[in-house]
């Protein structure tokens, strides 16, 4: 019997009619912990996640406007260039960093040289990651890493 807390939630409907999104960037070590935490929980789920080629940072796709109020130490939130989930058109999901000239289809590589999808849109539980859920998971991941580091 599958435990309900670990059940994969159904993919959410598109959450951004405008198609815009922001991206929260964190160090990879903390980001990988967050990905694990959010994949294990049915409550919040996880949206698409980007990584740089060297896997030093991860970027969580969040709703537009998140950058204006984001203040989590050790992370940054930036506007994306009006590209993101398109309501009612899953194949039109695109993401590009602010200033990028080309959008990226769901099944294509991100337009940032040396970047890729860790969690591609087609495999994400949600169209975007809820900022409140991400904030809580970042705090939990930081505490886990602190405990691990103290035990070595």
Short mmCIF file of C-alpha atoms in Angstrom, two decimals:
data_model
loop_
_atom_site.label_atom_id
_atom_site.label_comp_id
_atom_site.label_asym_id
_atom_site.label_seq_id
_atom_site.Cartn_x
_atom_site.Cartn_y
_atom_site.Cartn_z
CA UNK A 1 0.00 0.00 0.00
CA UNK A 2 1.38 3.39 -0.99
CA UNK A 3 1.67 5.94 1.79
CA UNK A 4 -0.41 9.04 0.88
CA UNK A 5 2.36 11.47 1.89
CA UNK A 6 4.63 9.94 -0.76
CA UNK A 7 2.06 9.55 -3.52
CA UNK A 8 2.79 11.43 -6.71
CA UNK A 9 0.32 14.29 -6.97
CA UNK A 10 -1.48 14.79 -10.27
CA UNK A 11 0.03 17.38 -12.56
CA UNK A 12 -1.58 20.72 -11.77
CA UNK A 13 -3.39 22.84 -14.30
CA UNK A 14 -1.51 25.80 -15.72
CA UNK A 15 -1.14 28.46 -13.06
CA UNK A 16 0.01 31.45 -15.06
CA UNK A 17 -2.27 32.78 -17.74
CA UNK A 18 0.31 35.41 -18.70
CA UNK A 19 3.02 32.83 -19.37
CA UNK A 20 5.57 34.71 -17.27
CA UNK A 21 7.59 33.15 -14.48
CA UNK A 22 10.49 33.86 -12.12
CA UNK A 23 13.40 31.57 -11.24
CA UNK A 24 14.83 31.02 -7.74
CA UNK A 25 18.51 30.07 -7.92
CA UNK A 26 20.22 28.20 -5.08
CA UNK A 27 23.52 26.36 -4.54
CA UNK A 28 23.27 22.83 -5.91
CA UNK A 29 23.81 21.03 -2.59
CA UNK A 30 20.84 22.75 -1.00
CA UNK A 31 18.85 22.55 -4.24
CA UNK A 32 19.24 18.78 -4.54
CA UNK A 33 17.97 18.40 -0.95
CA UNK A 34 14.97 20.58 -1.84
CA UNK A 35 14.22 18.53 -4.97
CA UNK A 36 14.25 15.36 -2.86
CA UNK A 37 12.03 16.91 -0.18
CA UNK A 38 9.48 18.23 -2.68
CA UNK A 39 9.35 15.04 -4.72
CA UNK A 40 8.56 13.04 -1.60
CA UNK A 41 5.65 15.23 -0.56
CA UNK A 42 2.26 15.28 -2.18
CA UNK A 43 1.37 18.57 -0.47
CA UNK A 44 3.37 21.01 -2.56
CA UNK A 45 4.90 19.18 -5.42
CA UNK A 46 7.69 20.52 -7.55
CA UNK A 47 7.71 22.53 -10.74
CA UNK A 48 10.41 22.46 -13.39
CA UNK A 49 14.01 22.82 -12.18
CA UNK A 50 17.02 24.02 -14.18
CA UNK A 51 20.70 23.27 -13.52
CA UNK A 52 23.89 24.82 -14.79
CA UNK A 53 26.24 22.53 -16.71
CA UNK A 54 28.66 22.25 -13.81
CA UNK A 55 25.73 21.56 -11.43
CA UNK A 56 26.84 24.32 -9.07
CA UNK A 57 23.38 25.91 -9.00
CA UNK A 58 19.77 24.88 -9.49
CA UNK A 59 16.91 27.13 -10.58
CA UNK A 60 13.33 26.53 -9.43
CA UNK A 61 10.61 27.94 -11.71
CA UNK A 62 8.17 29.96 -9.57
CA UNK A 63 5.17 32.20 -10.37
CA UNK A 64 5.70 35.66 -11.83
CA UNK A 65 6.11 38.38 -9.23
CA UNK A 66 7.96 36.15 -6.75
CA UNK A 67 11.21 38.07 -7.30
CA UNK A 68 9.70 41.28 -5.92
CA UNK A 69 9.34 39.82 -2.43
CA UNK A 70 11.99 37.10 -2.34
CA UNK A 71 14.39 37.53 0.58
CA UNK A 72 15.73 34.07 1.41
CA UNK A 73 19.45 34.27 2.31
CA UNK A 74 21.71 32.19 0.09
CA UNK A 75 19.33 32.31 -2.87
CA UNK A 76 18.33 34.74 -5.58
CA UNK A 77 15.10 35.18 -7.49
CA UNK A 78 15.05 36.78 -10.92
CA UNK A 79 12.40 37.54 -13.51
CA UNK A 80 12.18 35.29 -16.51
CA UNK A 81 11.61 36.90 -19.87
CA UNK A 82 7.84 36.49 -20.09
CA UNK A 83 8.16 32.79 -20.79
CA UNK A 84 6.56 30.10 -18.73
CA UNK A 85 3.52 27.90 -18.49
CA UNK A 86 0.83 28.85 -20.97
CA UNK A 87 -2.65 28.22 -19.68
CA UNK A 88 -4.29 25.33 -21.49
CA UNK A 89 -1.37 24.63 -23.80
CA UNK A 90 1.09 22.23 -22.19
CA UNK A 91 3.27 21.99 -25.29
CA UNK A 92 3.73 25.76 -25.23
CA UNK A 93 5.50 25.69 -21.85
CA UNK A 94 8.70 27.67 -22.27
CA UNK A 95 11.28 29.30 -20.03
CA UNK A 96 14.08 31.69 -20.81
CA UNK A 97 16.13 33.92 -18.51
CA UNK A 98 15.26 37.59 -18.62
CA UNK A 99 16.86 39.09 -21.70
CA UNK A 100 17.08 35.85 -23.66
CA UNK A 101 15.87 36.18 -27.23
CA UNK A 102 14.42 32.74 -27.80
CA UNK A 103 11.91 30.69 -25.89
CA UNK A 104 12.34 26.99 -25.34
CA UNK A 105 9.73 24.34 -25.98
CA UNK A 106 8.98 21.87 -23.22
CA UNK A 107 11.03 19.13 -24.85
CA UNK A 108 13.96 21.34 -25.89
CA UNK A 109 17.07 22.34 -24.00
CA UNK A 110 16.97 25.64 -22.10
CA UNK A 111 18.36 28.58 -24.08
CA UNK A 112 21.13 29.26 -21.55
CA UNK A 113 24.48 27.91 -22.75
CA UNK A 114 25.57 25.19 -20.37
CA UNK A 115 22.16 24.77 -18.70
CA UNK A 116 19.68 21.93 -18.75
CA UNK A 117 16.57 20.56 -17.10
CA UNK A 118 17.02 18.64 -13.87
CA UNK A 119 13.24 18.31 -13.65
CA UNK A 120 11.81 18.99 -17.11
CA UNK A 121 8.31 20.47 -17.37
CA UNK A 122 6.90 17.16 -18.59
CA UNK A 123 8.13 15.41 -15.41
CA UNK A 124 7.23 18.12 -12.90
CA UNK A 125 4.27 17.69 -10.56
CA UNK A 126 3.23 21.32 -11.04
CA UNK A 127 3.62 24.05 -13.64
CA UNK A 128 5.62 26.12 -11.12
CA UNK A 129 6.85 25.55 -7.57
CA UNK A 130 4.83 27.36 -4.90
CA UNK A 131 7.14 30.02 -3.36
CA UNK A 132 5.91 29.36 0.21
CA UNK A 133 6.52 25.63 -0.18
CA UNK A 134 9.96 26.32 -1.71
CA UNK A 135 10.86 28.74 1.12
CA UNK A 136 9.98 26.10 3.74
CA UNK A 137 11.87 23.37 1.88
CA UNK A 138 14.95 25.60 1.55
CA UNK A 139 14.93 26.13 5.32
CA UNK A 140 14.53 22.42 5.98
CA UNK A 141 17.30 21.57 3.51
CA UNK A 142 19.65 24.07 5.19
CA UNK A 143 18.99 22.45 8.57
CA UNK A 144 19.62 18.96 7.15
CA UNK A 145 22.91 20.08 5.59
CA UNK A 146 23.96 21.74 8.88
CA UNK A 147 23.33 18.52 10.81
CA UNK A 148 25.22 16.46 8.23
CA UNK A 149 28.16 18.84 8.27
CA UNK A 150 28.33 18.82 12.10
CA UNK A 151 28.36 15.02 12.17
CA UNK A 152 31.51 14.77 10.03
#
